[in-house]
Short mmCIF file of C-alpha atoms in Angstrom, two decimals:
data_model
loop_
_atom_site.label_atom_id
_atom_site.label_comp_id
_atom_site.label_asym_id
_atom_site.label_seq_id
_atom_site.Cartn_x
_atom_site.Cartn_y
_atom_site.Cartn_z
CA UNK V 1 -53.53 -23.42 46.44
CA UNK V 2 -52.31 -19.87 46.66
CA UNK V 3 -50.72 -18.51 49.81
CA UNK V 4 -49.78 -15.11 51.10
CA UNK V 5 -46.81 -16.48 53.01
CA UNK V 6 -43.51 -15.14 51.72
CA UNK V 7 -40.60 -17.52 51.78
CA UNK V 8 -37.35 -15.84 52.89
CA UNK V 9 -35.20 -18.23 50.92
CA UNK V 10 -35.45 -19.72 47.46
CA UNK V 11 -34.28 -22.84 45.75
CA UNK V 12 -30.97 -22.49 43.94
CA UNK V 13 -31.52 -20.42 40.85
CA UNK V 14 -30.51 -21.10 37.27
CA UNK V 15 -31.25 -23.79 34.76
CA UNK V 16 -29.33 -26.94 34.13
CA UNK V 17 -25.62 -26.24 33.84
CA UNK V 18 -23.16 -27.49 31.25
CA UNK V 19 -21.94 -30.33 33.46
CA UNK V 20 -25.42 -31.47 34.48
CA UNK V 21 -26.74 -31.30 30.91
CA UNK V 22 -24.03 -33.65 29.67
CA UNK V 23 -23.72 -35.74 32.83
CA UNK V 24 -24.47 -38.99 31.03
CA UNK V 25 -21.67 -38.23 28.52
CA UNK V 26 -19.14 -37.56 31.30
CA UNK V 27 -20.22 -40.73 33.07
CA UNK V 28 -19.86 -42.72 29.83
CA UNK V 29 -16.35 -41.30 29.33
CA UNK V 30 -15.41 -42.20 32.91
CA UNK V 31 -16.82 -45.69 32.42
CA UNK V 32 -14.50 -46.14 29.43
CA UNK V 33 -11.59 -44.64 31.38
CA UNK V 34 -12.26 -46.88 34.37
CA UNK V 35 -12.41 -50.02 32.24
CA UNK V 36 -9.18 -49.06 30.47
CA UNK V 37 -7.30 -48.15 33.66
CA UNK V 38 -8.55 -51.26 35.43
CA UNK V 39 -7.26 -53.42 32.58
CA UNK V 40 -3.81 -51.78 32.41
CA UNK V 41 -3.24 -51.10 36.13
CA UNK V 42 -5.10 -53.83 38.07
CA UNK V 43 -2.60 -53.75 40.95
CA UNK V 44 -3.33 -50.08 41.61
CA UNK V 45 -7.05 -50.74 41.87
CA UNK V 46 -6.46 -53.68 44.19
CA UNK V 47 -4.47 -51.42 46.52
CA UNK V 48 -7.29 -48.85 46.47
CA UNK V 49 -9.81 -51.59 47.24
CA UNK V 50 -7.79 -52.67 50.27
CA UNK V 51 -7.99 -49.22 51.88
CA UNK V 52 -11.08 -49.84 53.98
CA UNK V 53 -12.24 -49.85 57.58
CA UNK V 54 -15.42 -51.48 58.93
CA UNK V 55 -16.51 -52.37 55.36
CA UNK V 56 -16.18 -48.71 54.29
CA UNK V 57 -13.69 -48.01 51.52
CA UNK V 58 -11.85 -44.86 52.59
CA UNK V 59 -11.12 -43.58 49.09
CA UNK V 60 -14.73 -43.94 48.03
CA UNK V 61 -15.90 -42.38 51.31
CA UNK V 62 -13.91 -39.23 50.59
CA UNK V 63 -15.26 -39.08 47.03
CA UNK V 64 -18.85 -39.58 48.21
CA UNK V 65 -18.53 -36.87 50.85
CA UNK V 66 -17.18 -34.54 48.19
CA UNK V 67 -20.32 -35.31 46.14
CA UNK V 68 -22.88 -35.07 48.90
CA UNK V 69 -21.71 -32.20 51.11
CA UNK V 70 -22.24 -29.31 48.64
CA UNK V 71 -25.83 -30.38 47.94
CA UNK V 72 -26.58 -30.71 51.64
CA UNK V 73 -25.66 -27.04 52.13
CA UNK V 74 -28.61 -26.22 49.86
CA UNK V 75 -31.09 -28.01 52.14
CA UNK V 76 -32.92 -25.41 54.24
CA UNK V 77 -34.60 -26.97 57.27
CA UNK V 78 -36.06 -23.57 58.13
CA UNK V 79 -38.38 -24.15 55.18
CA UNK V 80 -40.16 -26.84 57.22
CA UNK V 81 -42.20 -24.07 58.83
CA UNK V 82 -44.00 -23.81 55.47
CA UNK V 83 -44.92 -27.48 55.42
CA UNK V 84 -48.63 -26.67 55.53
CA UNK V 85 -48.63 -24.25 52.60
CA UNK V 86 -48.77 -26.90 49.87
CA UNK V 87 -50.18 -29.98 51.64
CA UNK V 88 -51.50 -31.79 48.57
CA UNK V 89 -48.14 -31.78 46.81
CA UNK V 90 -46.37 -33.04 49.91
CA UNK V 91 -48.89 -35.85 50.37
CA UNK V 92 -48.24 -37.04 46.80
CA UNK V 93 -44.46 -36.68 47.25
CA UNK V 94 -44.34 -38.62 50.51
CA UNK V 95 -46.71 -41.40 49.45
CA UNK V 96 -45.00 -42.01 46.10
CA UNK V 97 -41.42 -41.69 47.42
CA UNK V 98 -41.81 -43.89 50.48
CA UNK V 99 -44.84 -46.15 49.98
CA UNK V 100 -44.64 -46.84 46.24
CA UNK V 101 -41.20 -46.25 44.74
CA UNK V 102 -38.99 -48.57 46.86
CA UNK V 103 -41.42 -51.46 46.54
CA UNK V 104 -42.09 -51.05 42.82
CA UNK V 105 -38.32 -50.92 42.21
CA UNK V 106 -37.81 -54.13 44.16
CA UNK V 107 -40.68 -55.79 42.30
CA UNK V 108 -39.24 -54.78 38.91
CA UNK V 109 -35.83 -56.06 39.96
CA UNK V 110 -37.25 -59.45 40.86
CA UNK V 111 -39.38 -59.55 37.70
CA UNK V 112 -36.49 -58.87 35.34
CA UNK V 113 -33.48 -60.43 37.06
CA UNK V 114 -35.21 -63.53 38.41
CA UNK V 115 -37.68 -63.81 35.53
CA UNK V 116 -37.20 -62.10 32.17
CA UNK V 117 -33.37 -62.12 32.21
CA UNK V 118 -32.92 -65.19 34.44
CA UNK V 119 -31.26 -67.21 31.66
CA UNK V 120 -28.72 -64.46 30.99
CA UNK V 121 -27.34 -63.92 34.50
CA UNK V 122 -26.40 -66.12 37.44
CA UNK V 123 -28.68 -66.23 40.52
CA UNK V 124 -26.00 -64.61 42.69
CA UNK V 125 -25.54 -61.74 40.23
CA UNK V 126 -29.31 -61.34 40.01
CA UNK V 127 -29.52 -60.84 43.76
CA UNK V 128 -26.87 -58.13 43.69
CA UNK V 129 -28.49 -56.27 40.79
CA UNK V 130 -31.80 -56.38 42.66
CA UNK V 131 -30.06 -54.98 45.74
CA UNK V 132 -28.61 -52.10 43.71
CA UNK V 133 -32.05 -51.24 42.34
CA UNK V 134 -33.53 -51.34 45.84
CA UNK V 135 -30.92 -48.87 47.06
CA UNK V 136 -31.77 -46.51 44.21
CA UNK V 137 -35.50 -46.88 44.79
CA UNK V 138 -35.23 -46.07 48.50
CA UNK V 139 -33.31 -42.81 47.97
CA UNK V 140 -35.33 -39.93 46.45
CA UNK V 141 -33.43 -37.04 44.91
CA UNK V 142 -31.88 -34.35 47.11
CA UNK V 143 -29.96 -31.97 44.86
CA UNK V 144 -30.83 -32.27 41.19
CA UNK V 145 -34.54 -31.80 41.94
CA UNK V 146 -33.76 -28.09 42.38
CA UNK V 147 -32.61 -28.06 38.75
CA UNK V 148 -35.61 -30.00 37.45
CA UNK V 149 -37.99 -27.79 39.44
CA UNK V 150 -36.46 -24.61 38.05
CA UNK V 151 -36.67 -25.95 34.50
CA UNK V 152 -40.43 -26.42 34.92
CA UNK V 153 -40.81 -23.07 36.75
CA UNK V 154 -41.76 -24.99 39.87
CA UNK V 155 -42.63 -23.29 43.13
CA UNK V 156 -39.34 -22.58 44.91
CA UNK V 157 -40.86 -22.71 48.38
CA UNK V 158 -42.47 -26.06 47.75
CA UNK V 159 -39.26 -27.52 46.29
CA UNK V 160 -37.27 -26.54 49.37
CA UNK V 161 -39.93 -27.96 51.66
CA UNK V 162 -40.19 -31.28 49.83
CA UNK V 163 -36.42 -31.78 49.78
CA UNK V 164 -36.16 -30.95 53.49
CA UNK V 165 -39.05 -33.26 54.40
CA UNK V 166 -37.60 -36.11 52.34
CA UNK V 167 -34.19 -35.71 53.94
CA UNK V 168 -35.72 -35.88 57.43
CA UNK V 169 -37.68 -39.00 56.46
CA UNK V 170 -34.58 -40.52 54.86
CA UNK V 171 -32.69 -40.36 58.15
CA UNK V 172 -35.23 -42.65 59.79
CA UNK V 173 -36.75 -44.64 56.92
CA UNK V 174 -33.93 -45.46 54.50
CA UNK V 175 -32.24 -48.19 56.55
CA UNK V 176 -35.45 -50.01 57.65
CA UNK V 177 -36.94 -49.96 54.13
CA UNK V 178 -33.71 -51.20 52.54
CA UNK V 179 -33.31 -53.89 55.19
CA UNK V 180 -36.91 -55.04 54.76
CA UNK V 181 -36.71 -55.22 50.96
CA UNK V 182 -33.32 -56.94 50.99
CA UNK V 183 -34.77 -59.47 53.43
CA UNK V 184 -37.79 -60.04 51.21
CA UNK V 185 -35.47 -60.82 48.30
CA UNK V 186 -33.46 -63.23 50.51
CA UNK V 187 -30.33 -61.08 50.74
CA UNK V 188 -28.58 -61.15 54.11
CA UNK V 189 -28.66 -57.70 55.67
CA UNK V 190 -25.59 -56.59 57.65
CA UNK V 191 -27.48 -54.13 59.85
CA UNK V 192 -24.34 -52.63 61.37
CA UNK V 193 -22.90 -51.76 57.95
CA UNK V 194 -26.24 -50.37 56.76
CA UNK V 195 -26.61 -48.11 59.80
CA UNK V 196 -22.99 -46.96 59.57
CA UNK V 197 -23.60 -46.06 55.92
CA UNK V 198 -26.66 -43.96 56.83
CA UNK V 199 -24.66 -42.12 59.49
CA UNK V 200 -21.69 -41.56 57.16
CA UNK V 201 -23.53 -40.59 54.01
CA UNK V 202 -26.75 -38.98 55.27
CA UNK V 203 -26.58 -37.75 58.84
CA UNK V 204 -23.00 -36.43 58.93
CA UNK V 205 -23.13 -34.61 55.55
CA UNK V 206 -26.60 -33.28 56.37
CA UNK V 207 -25.46 -31.96 59.74
CA UNK V 208 -22.30 -30.47 58.22
CA UNK V 209 -24.34 -28.85 55.46
CA UNK V 210 -26.86 -27.40 57.91
CA UNK V 211 -24.08 -25.98 60.10
CA UNK V 212 -22.28 -24.49 57.09
CA UNK V 213 -25.53 -22.95 55.81
CA UNK V 214 -26.26 -21.42 59.21
CA UNK V 215 -22.79 -19.88 59.43
CA UNK V 216 -22.94 -18.50 55.88
CA UNK V 217 -26.37 -16.93 56.34
CA UNK V 218 -25.34 -15.49 59.71
CA UNK V 219 -22.38 -13.76 58.07
CA UNK V 220 -24.23 -12.52 54.99
CA UNK V 221 -27.80 -12.08 56.24
CA UNK V 222 -29.30 -13.83 53.18
CA UNK V 223 -28.74 -16.86 50.96
CA UNK V 224 -26.38 -15.21 48.47
CA UNK V 225 -23.40 -16.44 50.49
CA UNK V 226 -24.80 -19.98 50.31
CA UNK V 227 -25.08 -19.77 46.52
CA UNK V 228 -21.54 -18.41 46.25
CA UNK V 229 -20.14 -21.11 48.55
CA UNK V 230 -21.89 -24.02 46.82
CA UNK V 231 -20.72 -22.65 43.48
CA UNK V 232 -17.13 -22.63 44.71
CA UNK V 233 -17.20 -26.21 46.01
CA UNK V 234 -19.18 -27.63 43.09
CA UNK V 235 -16.00 -28.78 41.27
CA UNK V 236 -15.26 -31.08 44.22
CA UNK V 237 -18.71 -32.61 43.85
CA UNK V 238 -18.06 -33.24 40.15
CA UNK V 239 -14.65 -34.76 40.85
CA UNK V 240 -16.19 -36.97 43.53
CA UNK V 241 -18.85 -38.32 41.20
CA UNK V 242 -16.57 -38.95 38.25
CA UNK V 243 -13.81 -40.37 40.44
CA UNK V 244 -16.26 -42.84 41.95
CA UNK V 245 -17.41 -43.95 38.49
CA UNK V 246 -13.80 -44.49 37.36
CA UNK V 247 -13.08 -46.58 40.45
CA UNK V 248 -16.20 -48.69 40.12
CA UNK V 249 -15.64 -49.49 36.49
CA UNK V 250 -11.96 -50.05 37.10
CA UNK V 251 -13.05 -52.99 39.22
CA UNK V 252 -15.96 -53.98 36.98
CA UNK V 253 -14.05 -53.65 33.71
CA UNK V 254 -13.46 -57.33 33.05
CA UNK V 255 -17.12 -58.17 33.62
CA UNK V 256 -18.25 -55.40 31.25
CA UNK V 257 -15.79 -56.41 28.51
CA UNK V 258 -16.98 -59.99 28.70
CA UNK V 259 -20.67 -59.04 28.79
CA UNK V 260 -21.26 -55.58 27.27
CA UNK V 261 -25.02 -56.19 27.09
CA UNK V 262 -25.10 -56.18 30.89
CA UNK V 263 -25.49 -52.39 31.05
CA UNK V 264 -28.59 -52.53 28.85
CA UNK V 265 -30.06 -55.35 30.95
CA UNK V 266 -29.71 -53.33 34.13
CA UNK V 267 -31.07 -50.19 32.45
CA UNK V 268 -34.39 -51.79 31.43
CA UNK V 269 -36.08 -51.92 34.88
CA UNK V 270 -34.58 -48.53 35.75
CA UNK V 271 -36.20 -46.93 32.70
CA UNK V 272 -39.56 -48.55 33.37
CA UNK V 273 -39.41 -47.47 37.02
CA UNK V 274 -38.53 -43.87 36.17
CA UNK V 275 -41.32 -43.30 33.68
CA UNK V 276 -43.79 -45.33 35.74
CA UNK V 277 -43.20 -43.38 38.95
CA UNK V 278 -43.50 -40.08 37.10
CA UNK V 279 -46.83 -41.13 35.58
CA UNK V 280 -48.18 -42.20 38.98
CA UNK V 281 -47.17 -38.99 40.79
CA UNK V 282 -47.98 -36.63 37.93
CA UNK V 283 -51.32 -38.36 37.30
CA UNK V 284 -52.23 -38.18 41.00
CA UNK V 285 -51.38 -34.46 41.02
CA UNK V 286 -53.60 -33.91 37.98
CA UNK V 287 -56.52 -35.83 39.47
CA UNK V 288 -56.20 -33.89 42.72
CA UNK V 289 -56.11 -30.59 40.79
CA UNK V 290 -52.72 -29.58 42.16
CA UNK V 291 -51.30 -26.48 40.41
CA UNK V 292 -48.60 -27.20 37.83
CA UNK V 293 -45.83 -25.36 39.69
CA UNK V 294 -46.27 -27.87 42.54
CA UNK V 295 -47.32 -30.90 40.48
CA UNK V 296 -44.15 -30.90 38.37
CA UNK V 297 -41.57 -30.89 41.18
CA UNK V 298 -43.63 -33.31 43.31
CA UNK V 299 -43.52 -35.82 40.42
CA UNK V 300 -39.89 -35.19 39.47
CA UNK V 301 -38.40 -35.71 42.94
CA UNK V 302 -39.64 -39.29 43.05
CA UNK V 303 -38.45 -40.03 39.53
CA UNK V 304 -34.93 -38.77 40.21
CA UNK V 305 -32.65 -40.62 42.64
CA UNK V 306 -30.16 -39.73 45.35
CA UNK V 307 -27.69 -41.90 43.44
CA UNK V 308 -24.71 -40.67 45.48
CA UNK V 309 -26.16 -42.31 48.58
CA UNK V 310 -27.14 -45.45 46.67
CA UNK V 311 -23.63 -45.84 45.25
CA UNK V 312 -22.00 -45.34 48.64
CA UNK V 313 -24.24 -47.82 50.47
CA UNK V 314 -23.92 -50.40 47.68
CA UNK V 315 -20.14 -50.27 47.99
CA UNK V 316 -20.29 -50.48 51.80
CA UNK V 317 -22.73 -53.41 51.82
CA UNK V 318 -21.54 -55.43 48.84
CA UNK V 319 -18.09 -54.12 47.84
CA UNK V 320 -16.51 -52.26 44.95
CA UNK V 321 -16.59 -55.34 42.73
CA UNK V 322 -20.27 -56.02 43.32
CA UNK V 323 -23.19 -56.13 40.93
CA UNK V 324 -25.08 -53.88 43.35
CA UNK V 325 -22.50 -51.12 42.93
CA UNK V 326 -22.60 -51.58 39.16
CA UNK V 327 -26.41 -51.27 39.12
CA UNK V 328 -26.32 -47.98 41.04
CA UNK V 329 -23.83 -46.48 38.58
CA UNK V 330 -26.01 -47.53 35.64
CA UNK V 331 -28.67 -45.49 37.43
CA UNK V 332 -26.42 -42.44 37.13
CA UNK V 333 -25.90 -43.16 33.43
CA UNK V 334 -29.60 -43.19 32.53
CA UNK V 335 -30.86 -40.54 34.92
CA UNK V 336 -30.15 -37.28 33.10
CA UNK V 337 -31.57 -38.23 29.66
CA UNK V 338 -34.67 -39.61 31.37
CA UNK V 339 -35.14 -36.54 33.55
CA UNK V 340 -34.67 -34.13 30.66
CA UNK V 341 -37.34 -36.02 28.69
CA UNK V 342 -39.72 -35.83 31.66
CA UNK V 343 -39.08 -32.11 32.12
CA UNK V 344 -39.99 -31.64 28.45
CA UNK V 345 -43.13 -33.76 28.93
CA UNK V 346 -44.15 -31.77 31.99
CA UNK V 347 -43.69 -28.44 30.23
CA UNK V 348 -45.65 -29.69 27.21
CA UNK V 349 -48.61 -30.69 29.41
CA UNK V 350 -48.60 -27.56 31.59
CA UNK V 351 -51.93 -26.44 30.13
CA UNK V 352 -53.76 -29.45 31.56
CA UNK V 353 -53.10 -28.30 35.12
CA UNK V 354 -54.61 -25.52 37.16
CA UNK V 355 -52.67 -22.27 37.40
CA UNK V 356 -51.16 -21.24 40.73
#
């Protein structure tokens, strides 16, 4: 659907950067570093693990905030005024992200960890891996979707709107959906810890990002100051992500060394979920004759995950040593190769969709 409305702001420009392109490699290197450091300096990691308050590890909290805050500055809630410009794409985005994805991820977790791989893992570990997958499934992408959208020449206005809408929904829906699915899989839900995690890792960074964005635009009059600011703080986001991976695998190192096939086991349902969700959303967009520049980003946002939030909540709920935290980091490991393959698939099938 074409529109004459002109959007005053655009999604962050530029294709995938050097760091993002090789994210899986950096994560793999940090996994190796974490395992090595955890083996040689276990006492240091135990001290870091003890630095917590109200089930929140303070070191990890700082690293997660460093990851999340820069991307929250890019979220433009003013774009919500354009929510009616691309209604079909938003309908697909919302339905797939919130009514399909969390439940299909939970179902795949149960299928593989309590069924297919039941003889390879203990029941307690299975429950934690399922919990990690649920956390990933309930958190649609916030930042990287701007990159995937740009790589498919997606509509910038629509991408901003869908990210803003999903972040608003996430504030209210993430905790209830996670609690419901954890309850269905017989995992005890510490509601206080879950709600604290949402406040710490969604509401506070989102509010800080919105305030920062408002101040930057007020000073500059346009979004160029926002782009410059997020570019300057991006290294902190990178350090936060890689530091978190090192810490997690520092604690998980012994488990990984004893059972190296564990990573592959966890990756299987994640891969099936990623490609399955893309097919559902992309297929629905094609059937509904949604233009490609909206169809591509509306399918990609559900396929990609807000893994920073998932990692943080997994640590808060289950601990640094947990299988849930391990599962969320495996999600980081597989995400970029999967998303790049789906971007290529989308671009190759552009001709099957209506033009703008």
